[in-house]
mmCIF file of C-alpha atoms in Angstrom:
data_model
loop_
_atom_site.group_PDB
_atom_site.id
_atom_site.type_symbol
_atom_site.label_atom_id
_atom_site.label_comp_id
_atom_site.label_asym_id
_atom_site.label_seq_id
_atom_site.Cartn_x
_atom_site.Cartn_y
_atom_site.Cartn_z
ATOM 1 C CA UNK A 1 0.002 -0.052 -0.066
ATOM 2 C CA UNK A 2 1.014 3.704 -0.512
ATOM 3 C CA UNK A 3 1.715 5.987 2.372
ATOM 4 C CA UNK A 4 -0.743 8.829 2.709
ATOM 5 C CA UNK A 5 0.868 10.105 6.412
ATOM 6 C CA UNK A 6 4.297 9.821 7.471
ATOM 7 C CA UNK A 7 5.657 11.551 10.689
ATOM 8 C CA UNK A 8 9.054 11.472 12.017
ATOM 9 C CA UNK A 9 10.156 12.787 15.377
ATOM 10 C CA UNK A 10 7.232 14.979 15.611
ATOM 11 C CA UNK A 11 7.026 17.486 18.611
ATOM 12 C CA UNK A 12 4.580 20.274 19.667
ATOM 13 C CA UNK A 13 5.424 22.987 22.173
ATOM 14 C CA UNK A 14 3.062 25.750 23.388
ATOM 15 C CA UNK A 15 4.618 28.843 24.669
ATOM 16 C CA UNK A 16 2.243 30.999 27.011
ATOM 17 C CA UNK A 17 4.121 34.098 27.923
ATOM 18 C CA UNK A 18 7.435 32.418 28.169
ATOM 19 C CA UNK A 19 6.254 29.257 29.767
ATOM 20 C CA UNK A 20 6.818 26.527 27.419
ATOM 21 C CA UNK A 21 4.529 23.379 27.744
ATOM 22 C CA UNK A 22 5.718 20.311 25.764
ATOM 23 C CA UNK A 23 2.632 18.310 24.498
ATOM 24 C CA UNK A 24 4.066 15.893 21.860
ATOM 25 C CA UNK A 25 7.339 14.185 22.280
ATOM 26 C CA UNK A 26 9.215 12.644 19.195
ATOM 27 C CA UNK A 27 6.340 10.920 17.724
ATOM 28 C CA UNK A 28 6.975 8.770 14.609
ATOM 29 C CA UNK A 29 4.549 6.539 12.527
ATOM 30 C CA UNK A 30 2.887 6.233 9.111
ATOM 31 C CA UNK A 31 -0.606 5.612 7.927
ATOM 32 C CA UNK A 32 -1.307 3.994 4.530
ATOM 33 C CA UNK A 33 -3.991 5.105 2.110
ATOM 34 C CA UNK A 34 -7.297 3.307 2.959
ATOM 35 C CA UNK A 35 -6.273 2.557 6.560
ATOM 36 C CA UNK A 36 -8.837 2.876 9.348
ATOM 37 C CA UNK A 37 -6.707 3.802 12.512
ATOM 38 C CA UNK A 38 -7.871 4.828 15.895
ATOM 39 C CA UNK A 39 -5.838 7.456 18.001
ATOM 40 C CA UNK A 40 -6.556 6.730 21.664
ATOM 41 C CA UNK A 41 -5.711 8.568 24.865
ATOM 42 C CA UNK A 42 -6.910 10.117 28.044
ATOM 43 C CA UNK A 43 -7.696 13.880 28.249
ATOM 44 C CA UNK A 44 -4.437 15.422 28.121
ATOM 45 C CA UNK A 45 -2.773 12.680 26.364
ATOM 46 C CA UNK A 46 -2.039 14.956 23.106
ATOM 47 C CA UNK A 47 -4.402 13.157 20.842
ATOM 48 C CA UNK A 48 -6.256 16.503 19.872
ATOM 49 C CA UNK A 49 -3.061 18.244 19.363
ATOM 50 C CA UNK A 50 -1.862 15.482 17.085
ATOM 51 C CA UNK A 51 -5.274 15.709 15.121
ATOM 52 C CA UNK A 52 -4.828 19.268 14.742
ATOM 53 C CA UNK A 53 -1.527 18.901 13.115
ATOM 54 C CA UNK A 54 -2.237 16.016 11.056
ATOM 55 C CA UNK A 55 -5.560 17.799 9.882
ATOM 56 C CA UNK A 56 -3.540 21.016 8.920
ATOM 57 C CA UNK A 57 -5.086 23.090 11.644
ATOM 58 C CA UNK A 58 -1.771 23.716 13.387
ATOM 59 C CA UNK A 59 1.941 23.170 12.693
ATOM 60 C CA UNK A 60 4.411 20.903 14.639
ATOM 61 C CA UNK A 61 7.342 22.728 16.545
ATOM 62 C CA UNK A 62 9.805 20.217 15.153
ATOM 63 C CA UNK A 63 9.990 17.086 13.223
ATOM 64 C CA UNK A 64 8.993 16.063 9.664
ATOM 65 C CA UNK A 65 5.382 15.501 8.326
ATOM 66 C CA UNK A 66 4.808 14.085 4.994
ATOM 67 C CA UNK A 67 1.272 14.149 3.507
ATOM 68 C CA UNK A 68 1.059 12.194 0.336
ATOM 69 C CA UNK A 69 4.718 12.671 -0.207
ATOM 70 C CA UNK A 70 4.772 16.416 0.435
ATOM 71 C CA UNK A 71 6.646 17.926 3.293
ATOM 72 C CA UNK A 72 4.206 20.020 5.217
ATOM 73 C CA UNK A 73 6.928 22.182 6.471
ATOM 74 C CA UNK A 74 7.516 23.383 2.975
ATOM 75 C CA UNK A 75 3.800 24.537 2.437
ATOM 76 C CA UNK A 76 2.479 28.079 3.063
ATOM 77 C CA UNK A 77 -0.603 28.626 5.346
ATOM 78 C CA UNK A 78 -2.797 29.065 2.131
ATOM 79 C CA UNK A 79 -1.443 25.909 0.725
ATOM 80 C CA UNK A 80 -2.239 24.290 4.129
ATOM 81 C CA UNK A 81 -5.708 25.694 4.048
ATOM 82 C CA UNK A 82 -6.024 24.366 0.458
ATOM 83 C CA UNK A 83 -5.270 20.786 1.391
ATOM 84 C CA UNK A 84 -7.602 21.067 4.530
ATOM 85 C CA UNK A 85 -10.525 22.347 2.549
ATOM 86 C CA UNK A 86 -10.141 19.855 -0.398
ATOM 87 C CA UNK A 87 -8.467 16.632 0.936
ATOM 88 C CA UNK A 88 -9.557 16.476 4.760
ATOM 89 C CA UNK A 89 -12.919 15.855 5.982
ATOM 90 C CA UNK A 90 -13.836 16.430 9.740
ATOM 91 C CA UNK A 91 -16.537 14.895 11.949
ATOM 92 C CA UNK A 92 -16.891 16.249 15.324
ATOM 93 C CA UNK A 93 -18.616 15.082 18.445
ATOM 94 C CA UNK A 94 -20.819 18.252 18.595
ATOM 95 C CA UNK A 95 -21.922 17.824 14.982
ATOM 96 C CA UNK A 96 -21.542 21.540 14.030
ATOM 97 C CA UNK A 97 -24.404 21.658 11.701
ATOM 98 C CA UNK A 98 -25.933 25.051 10.759
ATOM 99 C CA UNK A 99 -29.130 25.707 12.529
ATOM 100 C CA UNK A 100 -32.446 26.004 10.605
ATOM 101 C CA UNK A 101 -31.057 24.737 7.499
ATOM 102 C CA UNK A 102 -31.765 21.368 5.649
ATOM 103 C CA UNK A 103 -29.689 18.379 5.257
ATOM 104 C CA UNK A 104 -28.799 19.363 1.601
ATOM 105 C CA UNK A 105 -27.648 22.808 2.569
ATOM 106 C CA UNK A 106 -25.417 21.519 5.556
ATOM 107 C CA UNK A 107 -23.744 18.932 3.223
ATOM 108 C CA UNK A 108 -23.433 21.472 0.490
ATOM 109 C CA UNK A 109 -21.364 23.831 2.727
ATOM 110 C CA UNK A 110 -17.804 22.586 1.903
ATOM 111 C CA UNK A 111 -18.539 22.893 -1.813
ATOM 112 C CA UNK A 112 -18.994 26.562 -1.455
ATOM 113 C CA UNK A 113 -15.088 26.907 -0.866
ATOM 114 C CA UNK A 114 -14.253 24.305 -3.439
ATOM 115 C CA UNK A 115 -13.145 24.551 -6.978
ATOM 116 C CA UNK A 116 -15.740 22.145 -8.261
ATOM 117 C CA UNK A 117 -18.130 23.355 -10.866
ATOM 118 C CA UNK A 118 -21.409 24.309 -9.598
ATOM 119 C CA UNK A 119 -23.092 22.110 -11.953
ATOM 120 C CA UNK A 120 -21.536 19.135 -10.397
ATOM 121 C CA UNK A 121 -22.661 20.142 -6.766
ATOM 122 C CA UNK A 122 -26.082 18.493 -6.790
ATOM 123 C CA UNK A 123 -24.711 15.070 -7.650
ATOM 124 C CA UNK A 124 -22.046 15.140 -5.312
ATOM 125 C CA UNK A 125 -24.347 16.226 -2.414
ATOM 126 C CA UNK A 126 -26.905 13.729 -3.218
ATOM 127 C CA UNK A 127 -24.467 11.020 -3.618
ATOM 128 C CA UNK A 128 -22.897 11.918 -0.122
ATOM 129 C CA UNK A 129 -26.395 11.786 1.561
ATOM 130 C CA UNK A 130 -27.172 8.570 -0.045
ATOM 131 C CA UNK A 131 -23.930 7.065 1.114
ATOM 132 C CA UNK A 132 -24.988 7.614 4.801
ATOM 133 C CA UNK A 133 -28.561 6.490 4.225
ATOM 134 C CA UNK A 134 -30.284 9.914 4.580
ATOM 135 C CA UNK A 135 -31.965 10.371 1.209
ATOM 136 C CA UNK A 136 -35.389 10.491 2.652
ATOM 137 C CA UNK A 137 -34.254 13.304 4.977
ATOM 138 C CA UNK A 138 -32.526 15.541 2.132
ATOM 139 C CA UNK A 139 -35.073 18.362 3.037
ATOM 140 C CA UNK A 140 -35.283 18.135 6.633
ATOM 141 C CA UNK A 141 -34.141 20.975 8.775
ATOM 142 C CA UNK A 142 -31.287 20.090 11.073
ATOM 143 C CA UNK A 143 -33.485 20.478 14.291
ATOM 144 C CA UNK A 144 -35.870 17.948 12.743
ATOM 145 C CA UNK A 145 -33.170 15.142 13.106
ATOM 146 C CA UNK A 146 -32.255 12.805 15.803
ATOM 147 C CA UNK A 147 -28.817 12.825 17.287
ATOM 148 C CA UNK A 148 -27.688 9.889 15.079
ATOM 149 C CA UNK A 149 -29.117 11.324 12.006
ATOM 150 C CA UNK A 150 -26.995 14.815 12.760
ATOM 151 C CA UNK A 151 -24.025 12.802 12.928
ATOM 152 C CA UNK A 152 -24.617 11.080 9.708
ATOM 153 C CA UNK A 153 -25.096 14.377 8.046
ATOM 154 C CA UNK A 154 -21.863 15.544 9.454
ATOM 155 C CA UNK A 155 -20.188 12.428 7.803
ATOM 156 C CA UNK A 156 -22.012 13.156 4.575
ATOM 157 C CA UNK A 157 -20.574 16.864 4.802
ATOM 158 C CA UNK A 158 -17.130 15.354 5.540
ATOM 159 C CA UNK A 159 -17.443 13.211 2.370
ATOM 160 C CA UNK A 160 -18.828 15.557 -0.179
ATOM 161 C CA UNK A 161 -15.426 16.873 -1.341
ATOM 162 C CA UNK A 162 -14.246 13.248 -1.839
ATOM 163 C CA UNK A 163 -11.472 13.773 0.623
ATOM 164 C CA UNK A 164 -8.337 11.714 1.033
ATOM 165 C CA UNK A 165 -8.661 11.715 4.856
ATOM 166 C CA UNK A 166 -11.484 11.796 7.195
ATOM 167 C CA UNK A 167 -10.917 12.637 10.958
ATOM 168 C CA UNK A 168 -13.795 11.560 13.436
ATOM 169 C CA UNK A 169 -13.210 13.309 16.583
ATOM 170 C CA UNK A 170 -15.079 11.560 19.358
ATOM 171 C CA UNK A 171 -17.958 11.078 16.757
ATOM 172 C CA UNK A 172 -20.051 9.139 19.290
ATOM 173 C CA UNK A 173 -19.636 11.121 22.505
ATOM 174 C CA UNK A 174 -23.061 12.832 22.576
ATOM 175 C CA UNK A 175 -25.000 9.693 21.475
ATOM 176 C CA UNK A 176 -26.597 6.708 23.167
ATOM 177 C CA UNK A 177 -25.029 3.436 22.815
ATOM 178 C CA UNK A 178 -27.255 2.033 19.914
ATOM 179 C CA UNK A 179 -26.931 5.110 17.772
ATOM 180 C CA UNK A 180 -23.230 5.216 18.470
ATOM 181 C CA UNK A 181 -23.161 1.528 17.179
ATOM 182 C CA UNK A 182 -24.787 2.780 14.008
ATOM 183 C CA UNK A 183 -22.369 5.394 13.436
ATOM 184 C CA UNK A 184 -19.323 3.262 13.908
ATOM 185 C CA UNK A 185 -21.005 0.675 11.595
ATOM 186 C CA UNK A 186 -21.270 3.623 8.908
ATOM 187 C CA UNK A 187 -17.408 4.425 9.475
ATOM 188 C CA UNK A 188 -16.787 0.666 8.964
ATOM 189 C CA UNK A 189 -18.746 0.618 5.740
ATOM 190 C CA UNK A 190 -16.624 3.706 4.731
ATOM 191 C CA UNK A 191 -13.485 1.841 5.514
ATOM 192 C CA UNK A 192 -14.595 -0.881 3.320
ATOM 193 C CA UNK A 193 -14.777 1.488 0.302
ATOM 194 C CA UNK A 194 -11.033 2.309 0.952
ATOM 195 C CA UNK A 195 -11.454 5.719 2.551
ATOM 196 C CA UNK A 196 -8.581 6.699 5.047
ATOM 197 C CA UNK A 197 -10.175 7.163 8.443
ATOM 198 C CA UNK A 198 -8.575 8.502 11.573
ATOM 199 C CA UNK A 199 -10.836 8.002 14.729
ATOM 200 C CA UNK A 200 -9.788 10.222 17.696
ATOM 201 C CA UNK A 201 -11.494 8.660 21.080
ATOM 202 C CA UNK A 202 -10.649 8.304 24.670
ATOM 203 C CA UNK A 203 -12.818 4.956 24.791
ATOM 204 C CA UNK A 204 -10.945 1.616 23.959
ATOM 205 C CA UNK A 205 -14.232 -0.030 22.926
ATOM 206 C CA UNK A 206 -14.743 2.790 20.404
ATOM 207 C CA UNK A 207 -11.064 2.465 19.266
ATOM 208 C CA UNK A 208 -11.464 -1.194 18.498
ATOM 209 C CA UNK A 209 -13.810 -0.499 15.794
ATOM 210 C CA UNK A 210 -10.756 0.434 13.782
ATOM 211 C CA UNK A 211 -8.040 -1.865 12.203
ATOM 212 C CA UNK A 212 -5.306 -0.482 14.044
ATOM 213 C CA UNK A 213 -4.747 1.580 17.330
ATOM 214 C CA UNK A 214 -2.192 4.049 18.439
ATOM 215 C CA UNK A 215 -2.430 5.132 21.967
ATOM 216 C CA UNK A 216 -0.863 8.213 23.473
ATOM 217 C CA UNK A 217 -0.002 8.890 27.050
ATOM 218 C CA UNK A 218 1.631 12.162 28.047
ATOM 219 C CA UNK A 219 2.372 12.962 24.423
ATOM 220 C CA UNK A 220 4.397 9.737 23.657
ATOM 221 C CA UNK A 221 2.955 6.775 21.529
ATOM 222 C CA UNK A 222 3.010 3.714 24.113
ATOM 223 C CA UNK A 223 0.957 1.333 21.768
ATOM 224 C CA UNK A 224 1.045 0.921 18.257
ATOM 225 C CA UNK A 225 -0.864 -2.183 17.102
ATOM 226 C CA UNK A 226 -3.208 -4.192 14.876
ATOM 227 C CA UNK A 227 -6.459 -4.786 16.518
ATOM 228 C CA UNK A 228 -6.932 -8.445 16.553
ATOM 229 C CA UNK A 229 -10.195 -8.399 18.840
ATOM 230 C CA UNK A 230 -11.805 -5.879 16.492
ATOM 231 C CA UNK A 231 -15.404 -5.081 17.141
ATOM 232 C CA UNK A 232 -17.883 -4.807 14.457
ATOM 233 C CA UNK A 233 -21.191 -3.194 14.984
ATOM 234 C CA UNK A 234 -24.324 -3.344 12.785
ATOM 235 C CA UNK A 235 -26.555 -0.352 11.752
ATOM 236 C CA UNK A 236 -28.850 -1.458 14.177
ATOM 237 C CA UNK A 237 -26.476 -1.009 17.001
ATOM 238 C CA UNK A 238 -25.620 -4.581 17.490
ATOM 239 C CA UNK A 239 -22.093 -5.625 18.405
ATOM 240 C CA UNK A 240 -20.231 -8.455 16.826
ATOM 241 C CA UNK A 241 -16.650 -9.072 18.028
#
């Protein structure tokens, strides 16, 4: 397989009025295209900081980050923003849907900043909505949806630009266990289609839906392993191990 991400001796420090806090310490690993990886760790482990760097929301203090063969250190802020908008999709715990707007309009949002011809928008949006099983909800307002439906809209929005990489940041944190299972099943279906997914979570059971797990503690990778006892969850929320 081809590497999508490679990081070497990556570190991140935060300087607050001369007080330096070291958050990530010399982290190294790679991610193949089409891989489903979970990054797990307790609050304060550095997983959100790492996600922000990998997702082009922040820069590392030291070390190397290669994305699809490009050294991110050599990219301008505008070039980073372009990659973030066109090649990366984000799914957050809080859904981040626009209020009083339809499913269609929420999924359309990333395309408003893309170079894709407007004539192609409708098909992209319809395809993304269909992929998460919400075609019959296309014209529903966001406040008419259940929590699980809102998260599936967020996934469709992340997919609409056909990104190289999707980050799912605690995507089940606001959902009951049955609905959370359906969301994890959706991510596993996307994995089968060859989409690269990075799942960020503090829960081991959630992390075990991925194929590989990296665990952080105090900004250091303490585990990097294939998941042998992977959890498979049906769309109905049932769990199969």
